[in-house]
Amino acid sequence: MLEMYNMGQFYAHAKNMCDGTDGNNCEDVAHLLRFWRQNKEEYLYDLLGQELIVSKPVSYERDQDEMYREMEEVKNCHWQFFRDIRNNLENVLHPIWTDYEAVNSDAKFIDNFMNLFDCGRLVDGRVQAFQNNSSAIIMGREVRLSTGQKSMRAIGRVAELLNMQQQFEDFRIAHSQVLNQKLIKGTLHLSIHPLDYATASDNVNDWDSCMSWLNEGCCRMGTVEMMNSPMVICAYLSGKNTMDGIGGEDWNSKKWRAWAIVNKDVILVNRQYPYHNDNIGIAVVDWIKELAQKNLGWSYGETEARLDYSAYGFSFDCGYMYNDISGCHAGCVASHIQKNTVFHHHNHSVWFSGPAECMWCGREIKWDEGNDSGTLTCPECHGATRCVCCGEVVYGDYAYWGPDDQPYCSDCYSDNFTNCEHCDDIVPQEEAISLEFPIVQHTMTKYIQETPVGSSARSKYTFNYVPNSLTTNICKDCLRNLTGKHVHDIVLHNIDYPRNHSLFFTSMGCCIDPTKVSFDQFLEIFRPYPRWRHDDGSIREVWMKLWEDYIKHLTSIGRLEF
Ligand SMILES: [Zn+2]
Ligand SMILES: [Zn+2]
Ligand SMILES: [Zn+2]
Ligand SMILES: [Zn+2]
Ligand SMILES: [Zn+2]
């Protein structure tokens, strides 16, 4: 019989973590923990010898000289991430290099940013003083690199803005695996205590995951399901450190953690955080196996460091929990279970989630309610707001606040607002226009080659950097300041005709009417395109030729009225 224990600290922590809620707070911690109690009582409580936590000291040492070599290996495995993040950065910024030297601030930013991936710096983990402090606007948000900042934070921020979270997450885990595995020593615990689920990814050991409560992880609700599951144990290593401020008191700090899924048929240590170590995985399985034999009379076969569970017909699924079960895990299966001869025949499908539950009001949240897994509460309690544009429920932290101080979902935000490249303001989409100018690369290259050797046109536009069109985002105010005219008066719409020897219109939406705008104003409008600067006149000459070609062609198709 699992008695209630004193759960005051858990209650206080859960209440703190549900800030900003609307519904009625459940004042009865026994009610809040009813699923936990029912389900852990089934057999896990007995398996642990009627304890909530069992512990023993362990130590694993590792050759520390391997750190650099391992970081090199991590880099080799993740080369695609580095390539992609660099390409994506180049696509959203406008870097200019001359003879491999960064010329504008965006190019410097990219150089400094890519330096963060140097092996030594990945081990050191901080942005170095010799990397010039620099910043860039990525997808409308400013990102700064400054001395002493954690480099993984900076990399993560850029990856997030470039929508590369998954690739980053893989790299981050691999990276922290190298750093944290220097010397593994601590106390190994098997726990079914509610606070260990609540702090599964919270610690002062410098790692977290999407299950973190303190950092508002996107899969927090998954930890509630693990807490309420009849078959999930929280296995972790703790060190000397403790964490404070957990329900107003101290709690252990996890150096390493994994969920262990245990039933009569199988023991499987799920994905390990923040690093993978076969030996710890095996130690956890062996210990659970020993306790299950002793306290429940259950027996299992050989422990395998990398159990091929699907060969035995197992599959594992869960609800709001992020399903981490892929790759290699330590485990064992019950002695009576045979390897499957029929490929992909999953006759042992295991649903390892317990009920999801609002940690504020205590209501069970059904899987098909489609609640956001990045909250600890039900939608009613969460103070969810609605996107003023499409009406979709937007949870507090996911709302984008427009310049009108209204909440938007991310889709509507990017549909409604844009960034003026001239004044840098975020403005409503209809207050700005994206102007385009067509170019054919080989013609431009030809014009560049007609300028004198050593001219700035020749040095700025090195071979690969001739654009195939020019675009700028400009707000109406800036346009009026530059031209004295309203946008309707200077724009030509939908110019499309076949490619020509000097100009190539690729779905040009809004072009400039050259009878309403002077050549100098045209240059000003596209000024954010940074190669205008430091010109000895040769760049101007090249653009003058393109501008004249442009006028000729618009005239020939009858789009200009003089
Ligand atoms: Zn997640
Ligand atoms: Zn609720
Ligand atoms: Zn919306
Ligand atoms: Zn909308
Ligand atoms: Zn502007």
XYZ file of C-alpha atoms and ligand atoms in Angstrom:
567
model
C 0.000 0.000 0.000
C 1.535 3.296 -1.112
C 0.789 5.824 1.625
C 0.536 9.469 0.726
C 3.876 10.591 2.292
C 4.402 14.280 2.853
C 4.138 15.873 -0.564
C 4.191 19.515 0.554
C 7.345 20.312 -1.407
C 5.972 18.795 -4.583
C 2.719 20.667 -4.130
C 4.498 23.998 -3.645
C 6.735 23.379 -6.660
C 3.857 22.378 -8.940
C 1.928 25.458 -7.848
C 4.919 27.727 -8.535
C 5.439 26.226 -11.962
C 1.840 26.904 -12.997
C 2.084 30.691 -12.797
C -0.407 32.851 -14.606
C -3.275 30.422 -14.449
C -6.965 31.193 -14.527
C -8.798 28.168 -13.143
C -9.273 26.956 -9.593
C -6.170 25.678 -7.909
C -6.527 22.148 -6.593
C -5.818 22.486 -2.904
C -5.634 18.783 -2.218
C -2.257 17.322 -3.088
C -3.644 13.791 -2.644
C -6.078 14.571 -5.461
C -3.312 16.017 -7.607
C -1.272 12.858 -7.064
C -4.117 10.341 -7.351
C -2.974 8.894 -10.688
C 0.611 8.772 -9.501
C -0.365 6.913 -6.365
C -2.721 4.441 -8.023
C -0.275 3.618 -10.777
C 2.976 3.450 -8.842
C 1.222 1.248 -6.333
C 0.546 -1.352 -9.010
C 4.045 -2.866 -8.747
C 6.816 -0.249 -8.915
C 6.471 0.680 -5.257
C 6.951 -2.947 -4.305
C 9.744 -3.354 -6.823
C 11.664 -0.610 -4.988
C 11.100 -2.469 -1.694
C 8.330 -0.068 -0.692
C 10.530 2.985 -1.018
C 10.098 6.023 -3.232
C 13.830 6.311 -3.917
C 16.641 3.772 -3.673
C 20.254 4.913 -4.046
C 23.810 3.614 -4.283
C 27.213 5.164 -5.026
C 28.751 4.494 -8.417
C 31.789 5.702 -10.312
C 32.919 5.405 -13.901
C 36.120 6.969 -15.070
C 37.041 7.898 -18.534
C 40.199 8.800 -20.388
C 40.105 12.577 -20.301
C 42.529 12.956 -23.186
C 39.750 11.731 -25.394
C 37.812 14.968 -25.040
C 39.343 16.790 -27.970
C 39.316 13.708 -30.140
C 35.690 13.107 -29.273
C 34.768 16.683 -30.008
C 36.428 16.220 -33.388
C 34.238 13.169 -33.917
C 31.140 15.074 -32.935
C 32.092 17.693 -35.493
C 32.546 15.046 -38.165
C 29.129 13.588 -37.435
C 27.423 16.962 -37.565
C 29.102 18.529 -40.590
C 25.725 18.864 -42.289
C 24.468 21.013 -39.433
C 27.445 23.377 -39.830
C 27.023 23.502 -43.576
C 23.276 24.125 -43.334
C 23.478 26.765 -40.636
C 26.100 28.602 -42.638
C 24.058 28.403 -45.840
C 20.932 29.523 -44.045
C 22.764 32.445 -42.478
C 24.103 33.492 -45.857
C 20.614 33.313 -47.270
C 19.072 35.588 -44.672
C 22.004 37.978 -44.264
C 23.908 39.785 -46.967
C 27.551 38.937 -46.335
C 30.322 40.327 -48.497
C 33.755 38.831 -48.614
C 36.727 40.123 -50.554
C 39.664 37.773 -50.840
C 38.234 35.748 -47.935
C 38.078 38.814 -45.775
C 34.794 39.810 -44.217
C 33.837 43.213 -45.545
C 30.481 44.076 -44.023
C 29.109 43.445 -40.559
C 26.970 40.503 -41.675
C 30.015 38.748 -43.103
C 31.922 39.438 -39.869
C 29.049 38.042 -37.887
C 29.069 34.852 -39.960
C 32.852 34.526 -39.544
C 32.651 34.983 -35.792
C 29.673 32.726 -35.490
C 31.275 29.895 -37.458
C 34.389 30.249 -35.252
C 32.275 29.045 -32.361
C 32.465 25.590 -33.939
C 36.218 25.382 -33.516
C 37.019 22.257 -31.469
C 38.938 24.037 -28.755
C 36.163 26.553 -28.344
C 33.508 23.886 -28.265
C 35.362 22.330 -25.355
C 35.895 25.707 -23.696
C 32.277 26.652 -24.268
C 32.486 30.453 -24.185
C 32.666 33.180 -26.779
C 36.270 34.414 -26.712
C 37.426 38.001 -26.411
C 39.352 37.874 -29.675
C 36.202 37.075 -31.528
C 35.005 40.619 -32.142
C 31.729 41.294 -30.506
C 29.239 41.379 -33.299
C 25.580 41.258 -33.992
C 23.173 40.640 -36.844
C 19.467 40.854 -37.494
C 18.184 37.366 -38.255
C 14.553 36.980 -39.245
C 13.872 40.375 -37.723
C 15.495 39.552 -34.374
C 18.818 40.830 -33.151
C 21.452 38.263 -32.189
C 24.632 39.321 -30.400
C 27.902 37.520 -29.879
C 29.673 38.908 -26.867
C 32.717 37.880 -24.882
C 32.074 35.365 -22.136
C 28.659 34.351 -23.416
C 28.030 30.610 -23.626
C 28.652 29.659 -27.201
C 26.004 26.913 -27.234
C 23.412 29.515 -26.219
C 24.387 31.689 -29.152
C 24.368 28.750 -31.547
C 20.995 27.625 -30.197
C 19.494 31.070 -30.603
C 20.581 31.317 -34.236
C 19.433 27.752 -34.939
C 16.039 28.549 -33.445
C 15.608 31.659 -35.586
C 16.598 29.648 -38.641
C 14.157 26.921 -37.683
C 16.886 24.323 -37.215
C 16.022 23.247 -33.680
C 16.122 19.525 -34.351
C 19.571 19.564 -35.928
C 20.792 21.817 -33.138
C 19.321 19.576 -30.453
C 21.161 16.550 -31.870
C 24.394 18.485 -31.960
C 23.862 19.935 -28.470
C 23.344 16.513 -26.929
C 26.441 15.152 -28.651
C 28.413 18.191 -27.522
C 27.390 17.967 -23.892
C 28.051 14.254 -23.928
C 31.708 14.973 -24.585
C 31.902 17.680 -21.924
C 30.066 15.888 -19.184
C 31.536 12.481 -19.533
C 35.015 13.377 -18.325
C 34.577 11.637 -15.023
C 31.378 10.017 -14.008
C 30.959 9.621 -10.310
C 27.992 10.044 -8.129
C 25.030 8.401 -6.593
C 22.741 6.372 -8.778
C 19.069 6.542 -7.888
C 15.942 4.732 -8.940
C 13.005 6.922 -8.045
C 9.251 7.063 -8.253
C 9.120 10.253 -6.205
C 6.898 12.869 -7.909
C 9.567 15.564 -7.530
C 12.046 13.536 -9.542
C 9.668 13.554 -12.487
C 9.056 17.261 -11.985
C 12.812 17.946 -11.981
C 13.731 15.333 -14.580
C 15.502 17.921 -16.733
C 16.158 20.602 -14.107
C 19.519 20.760 -12.418
C 22.535 22.926 -11.671
C 24.723 20.672 -13.835
C 24.289 22.808 -16.908
C 21.980 20.805 -19.098
C 18.278 20.709 -19.793
C 15.887 19.276 -22.334
C 12.419 19.950 -23.661
C 11.076 18.278 -20.503
C 12.373 21.015 -18.213
C 9.791 22.649 -15.962
C 12.039 25.538 -14.934
C 12.883 26.421 -18.513
C 9.331 25.893 -19.712
C 10.239 23.018 -22.018
C 8.013 22.228 -24.968
C 7.286 18.705 -23.669
C 6.772 19.346 -19.963
C 3.425 17.603 -19.932
C 5.341 14.443 -20.841
C 6.946 14.394 -17.384
C 3.475 14.359 -15.805
C 2.619 11.320 -17.905
C 5.831 9.628 -16.775
C 4.993 10.462 -13.147
C 1.521 8.996 -13.589
C 2.675 5.937 -15.502
C 2.528 2.512 -13.866
C 5.766 1.458 -15.554
C 8.179 4.401 -15.596
C 10.993 4.872 -13.093
C 13.162 7.979 -13.057
C 16.806 6.794 -12.992
C 19.474 9.411 -12.358
C 22.926 10.223 -11.070
C 23.333 12.995 -8.568
C 26.539 14.652 -7.471
C 27.504 16.937 -4.628
C 25.381 19.797 -5.874
C 21.832 20.381 -4.872
C 19.309 22.690 -6.433
C 17.471 25.209 -4.340
C 14.161 26.886 -4.930
C 12.242 23.682 -5.642
C 9.007 24.384 -3.846
C 11.062 26.687 -1.619
C 13.497 23.939 -0.580
C 16.513 22.007 -1.846
C 16.280 19.017 -4.119
C 18.903 16.860 -5.800
C 20.584 17.988 -9.002
C 20.711 15.445 -11.801
C 23.996 14.949 -13.644
C 22.505 12.259 -15.808
C 18.961 10.976 -16.178
C 16.868 8.493 -18.128
C 13.400 7.008 -17.910
C 13.408 3.281 -17.243
C 10.357 1.503 -18.612
C 9.630 -1.628 -16.646
C 6.962 -4.292 -16.944
C 6.854 -8.042 -16.640
C 8.019 -8.470 -20.233
C 10.739 -5.900 -20.660
C 13.098 -3.406 -19.021
C 14.261 -0.589 -21.271
C 16.308 2.454 -20.350
C 15.005 5.183 -22.629
C 17.135 7.936 -24.122
C 19.756 9.221 -21.707
C 20.358 12.878 -20.924
C 22.570 14.796 -21.340
C 24.868 12.074 -22.682
C 24.702 8.399 -23.503
C 26.787 5.910 -21.588
C 26.383 2.190 -22.118
C 27.776 1.327 -18.685
C 25.292 3.417 -16.744
C 22.459 2.107 -18.885
C 23.504 -1.456 -18.136
C 23.930 -0.705 -14.412
C 20.375 0.645 -14.245
C 18.918 -2.374 -16.029
C 20.870 -4.811 -13.868
C 19.774 -3.110 -10.691
C 16.104 -3.051 -11.652
C 16.377 -6.678 -12.727
C 17.832 -7.634 -9.365
C 15.102 -5.756 -7.457
C 12.333 -7.207 -9.626
C 13.630 -10.708 -9.012
C 13.977 -10.179 -5.292
C 10.787 -8.209 -4.599
C 8.388 -9.376 -7.307
C 9.795 -12.716 -8.392
C 10.014 -11.557 -12.015
C 12.902 -12.776 -14.106
C 14.483 -11.554 -17.286
C 17.184 -12.707 -19.695
C 20.587 -11.208 -20.484
C 21.049 -7.448 -20.269
C 22.108 -5.946 -23.576
C 23.783 -2.553 -23.955
C 21.888 -2.017 -27.162
C 18.763 -4.050 -26.983
C 17.155 -4.665 -30.352
C 13.699 -4.594 -28.800
C 11.821 -4.665 -32.082
C 13.402 -8.005 -32.866
C 11.425 -9.289 -29.882
C 8.242 -7.703 -31.192
C 8.245 -4.662 -28.917
C 7.144 -1.169 -29.838
C 6.868 1.774 -27.465
C 4.434 4.663 -27.680
C 3.362 7.557 -25.517
C 1.004 10.546 -25.448
C 2.049 14.144 -24.797
C 5.505 12.832 -24.029
C 8.092 13.349 -26.709
C 8.816 9.824 -27.897
C 12.552 9.535 -27.519
C 12.694 5.848 -28.222
C 14.868 5.504 -31.234
C 18.462 4.422 -31.450
C 20.220 2.297 -28.902
C 19.102 1.563 -25.398
C 20.147 -0.776 -22.661
C 17.530 -3.339 -21.746
C 16.465 -6.924 -21.345
C 13.370 -8.971 -22.021
C 11.635 -11.586 -19.913
C 13.058 -15.085 -20.266
C 9.902 -16.455 -21.908
C 9.922 -13.935 -24.775
C 11.399 -15.185 -28.019
C 12.854 -13.275 -30.899
C 10.261 -12.662 -33.552
C 10.651 -14.505 -36.764
C 8.136 -12.328 -38.579
C 9.621 -8.987 -39.441
C 7.798 -5.954 -38.044
C 5.291 -7.992 -36.158
C 4.762 -5.970 -33.025
C 2.900 -8.253 -30.712
C 4.145 -6.384 -27.622
C 3.091 -2.807 -28.024
C 3.778 -0.841 -24.871
C 2.006 2.453 -24.080
C 4.235 3.890 -21.392
C 2.440 7.166 -20.678
C 0.177 7.535 -17.668
C -2.673 10.080 -17.703
C -1.780 13.686 -18.507
C -3.117 16.029 -15.886
C -3.394 19.735 -15.200
C -0.923 20.521 -12.409
C -3.072 23.494 -11.382
C -6.642 22.228 -11.180
C -5.944 18.487 -11.269
C -8.192 17.732 -14.231
C -7.182 14.777 -16.372
C -6.273 15.907 -19.891
C -7.209 13.343 -22.480
C -4.775 12.612 -25.243
C -7.294 13.550 -27.941
C -7.884 17.036 -26.489
C -4.858 18.156 -28.422
C -3.506 20.200 -25.546
C -0.149 21.877 -25.952
C 2.493 19.580 -24.472
C 4.541 22.638 -23.546
C 2.372 23.506 -20.559
C 1.632 21.913 -17.205
C -1.978 22.959 -17.287
C -5.189 22.397 -19.160
C -6.170 25.111 -21.684
C -8.832 26.543 -19.350
C -6.276 27.076 -16.622
C -3.521 28.288 -18.808
C -4.818 31.747 -19.551
C -4.382 30.957 -23.197
C -5.014 33.949 -25.412
C -6.283 33.945 -28.971
C -4.554 35.147 -32.078
C -6.334 38.397 -32.978
C -6.075 37.436 -36.621
C -7.135 33.776 -36.957
C -8.539 33.133 -33.486
C -6.344 30.122 -32.771
C -5.552 29.424 -29.101
C -2.081 30.748 -28.388
C -0.381 29.882 -25.145
C 1.179 32.843 -23.388
C 4.801 32.303 -24.307
C 4.054 31.390 -27.873
C 2.192 34.591 -28.649
C 3.921 37.057 -30.925
C 3.127 40.599 -29.951
C 2.657 42.910 -32.887
C 3.546 46.625 -32.966
C -0.171 47.070 -32.249
C 0.380 45.290 -28.890
C -1.958 42.475 -29.913
C -1.160 38.751 -29.687
C -0.637 36.761 -32.893
C 0.175 33.169 -33.675
C 3.494 32.795 -35.455
C 1.887 32.275 -38.871
C -0.330 35.318 -38.683
C 2.505 37.376 -37.267
C 4.667 36.741 -40.291
C 1.676 37.231 -42.609
C 0.856 40.572 -41.033
C 4.160 42.208 -40.246
C 7.470 42.805 -41.850
C 10.740 44.516 -41.193
C 11.706 47.703 -43.073
C 15.346 47.369 -44.095
C 15.755 51.135 -44.100
C 14.492 52.238 -40.701
C 14.543 48.739 -39.156
C 11.017 49.112 -37.793
C 8.556 46.247 -37.607
C 5.593 47.486 -39.628
C 2.278 46.045 -40.808
C 2.686 44.207 -44.084
C 0.494 46.731 -45.914
C 2.644 49.599 -44.671
C 5.657 48.208 -46.475
C 6.498 46.940 -49.896
C 9.008 44.532 -51.254
C 10.592 46.080 -54.319
C 12.495 44.076 -56.842
C 14.965 44.758 -59.604
C 15.826 42.143 -62.219
C 19.350 41.219 -63.179
C 20.918 38.620 -65.401
C 24.114 37.390 -63.851
C 26.183 37.019 -66.991
C 25.278 40.487 -68.251
C 26.187 42.052 -64.982
C 29.455 40.139 -64.972
C 30.150 41.486 -68.431
C 29.496 45.077 -67.306
C 31.749 44.563 -64.314
C 34.529 43.321 -66.551
C 34.199 46.459 -68.643
C 35.264 48.567 -65.655
C 39.006 49.199 -65.105
C 41.166 46.554 -63.430
C 41.293 47.214 -59.679
C 38.012 49.122 -59.653
C 35.704 48.730 -56.710
C 33.117 47.037 -58.950
C 35.653 44.334 -59.693
C 36.669 43.839 -56.086
C 33.182 43.905 -54.584
C 31.518 41.613 -57.062
C 33.798 38.641 -57.057
C 32.487 35.989 -59.413
C 30.052 34.073 -57.258
C 28.546 37.134 -55.718
C 26.674 38.621 -58.612
C 23.013 38.479 -57.581
C 20.251 37.318 -59.884
C 17.847 39.876 -58.542
C 17.755 42.668 -56.074
C 15.083 42.932 -53.411
C 14.466 45.363 -50.638
C 11.774 45.646 -48.023
C 10.877 49.245 -47.427
C 8.133 50.962 -45.460
C 5.974 53.649 -47.009
C 7.439 56.357 -44.813
C 10.975 55.562 -45.820
C 9.940 55.402 -49.465
C 8.298 58.798 -49.185
C 11.400 60.218 -47.490
C 13.602 58.930 -50.291
C 11.448 59.804 -53.293
C 8.876 62.316 -52.079
C 6.227 60.033 -53.572
C 3.632 57.547 -52.457
C 4.241 53.904 -53.200
C 1.285 53.643 -55.641
C 2.859 56.315 -57.769
C 6.185 54.629 -58.346
C 5.356 50.959 -58.643
C 4.817 48.763 -61.700
C 3.054 45.491 -60.980
C 3.350 42.040 -62.496
C 5.981 42.516 -65.071
C 6.609 39.203 -66.680
C 8.066 38.497 -70.032
C 10.587 36.026 -71.318
C 14.170 36.188 -70.255
C 16.217 38.647 -72.175
C 19.944 39.036 -72.789
C 20.323 41.593 -70.013
C 17.337 41.318 -67.691
C 15.542 38.377 -66.237
C 12.189 38.890 -64.566
C 11.474 36.003 -62.292
C 7.969 36.576 -60.990
C 8.613 40.194 -60.291
C 5.747 41.474 -58.171
C 6.637 45.100 -57.605
C 9.148 46.944 -59.708
C 10.108 50.589 -59.768
C 8.650 52.844 -62.435
C 11.792 54.518 -63.826
C 9.805 57.502 -65.100
C 8.821 58.399 -61.531
C 12.098 57.696 -59.759
C 15.541 59.024 -60.599
C 18.578 56.820 -60.928
C 19.993 58.229 -57.682
C 16.749 57.516 -55.886
C 16.842 53.989 -57.278
C 20.309 53.525 -55.760
C 19.051 54.876 -52.438
C 16.074 52.522 -52.421
C 18.351 49.505 -52.755
C 20.992 50.929 -50.472
C 20.589 48.234 -47.795
C 22.142 45.997 -50.400
C 25.591 46.666 -48.995
C 27.761 46.558 -52.080
C 26.786 50.132 -52.906
C 29.228 51.473 -50.362
C 32.843 52.598 -50.822
C 32.305 53.081 -54.513
C 34.888 54.748 -56.765
C 32.202 55.258 -59.387
C 32.609 51.942 -61.164
C 29.789 50.251 -59.281
C 27.577 53.168 -60.109
C 28.531 52.770 -63.740
C 27.539 49.100 -63.771
C 24.187 49.843 -62.213
C 23.643 52.747 -64.567
C 23.951 50.332 -67.502
C 21.511 47.910 -65.910
C 19.134 50.774 -65.174
C 19.268 51.891 -68.807
C 18.649 48.315 -69.997
C 15.697 48.241 -67.668
C 14.179 51.420 -69.130
C 14.740 50.177 -72.680
C 12.918 46.944 -72.011
C 10.001 48.469 -70.206
C 9.632 50.870 -73.110
C 9.757 48.075 -75.671
C 6.915 46.197 -74.005
C 4.844 49.354 -73.663
C 4.836 49.546 -69.889
C 6.139 53.081 -69.646
C 4.229 56.272 -70.271
C 6.364 59.313 -70.823
Zn 10.122 18.950 -27.252
Zn -6.668 22.977 -15.201
Zn -3.294 33.374 -36.184
Zn -4.154 35.300 -39.828
Zn 11.124 52.283 -42.893
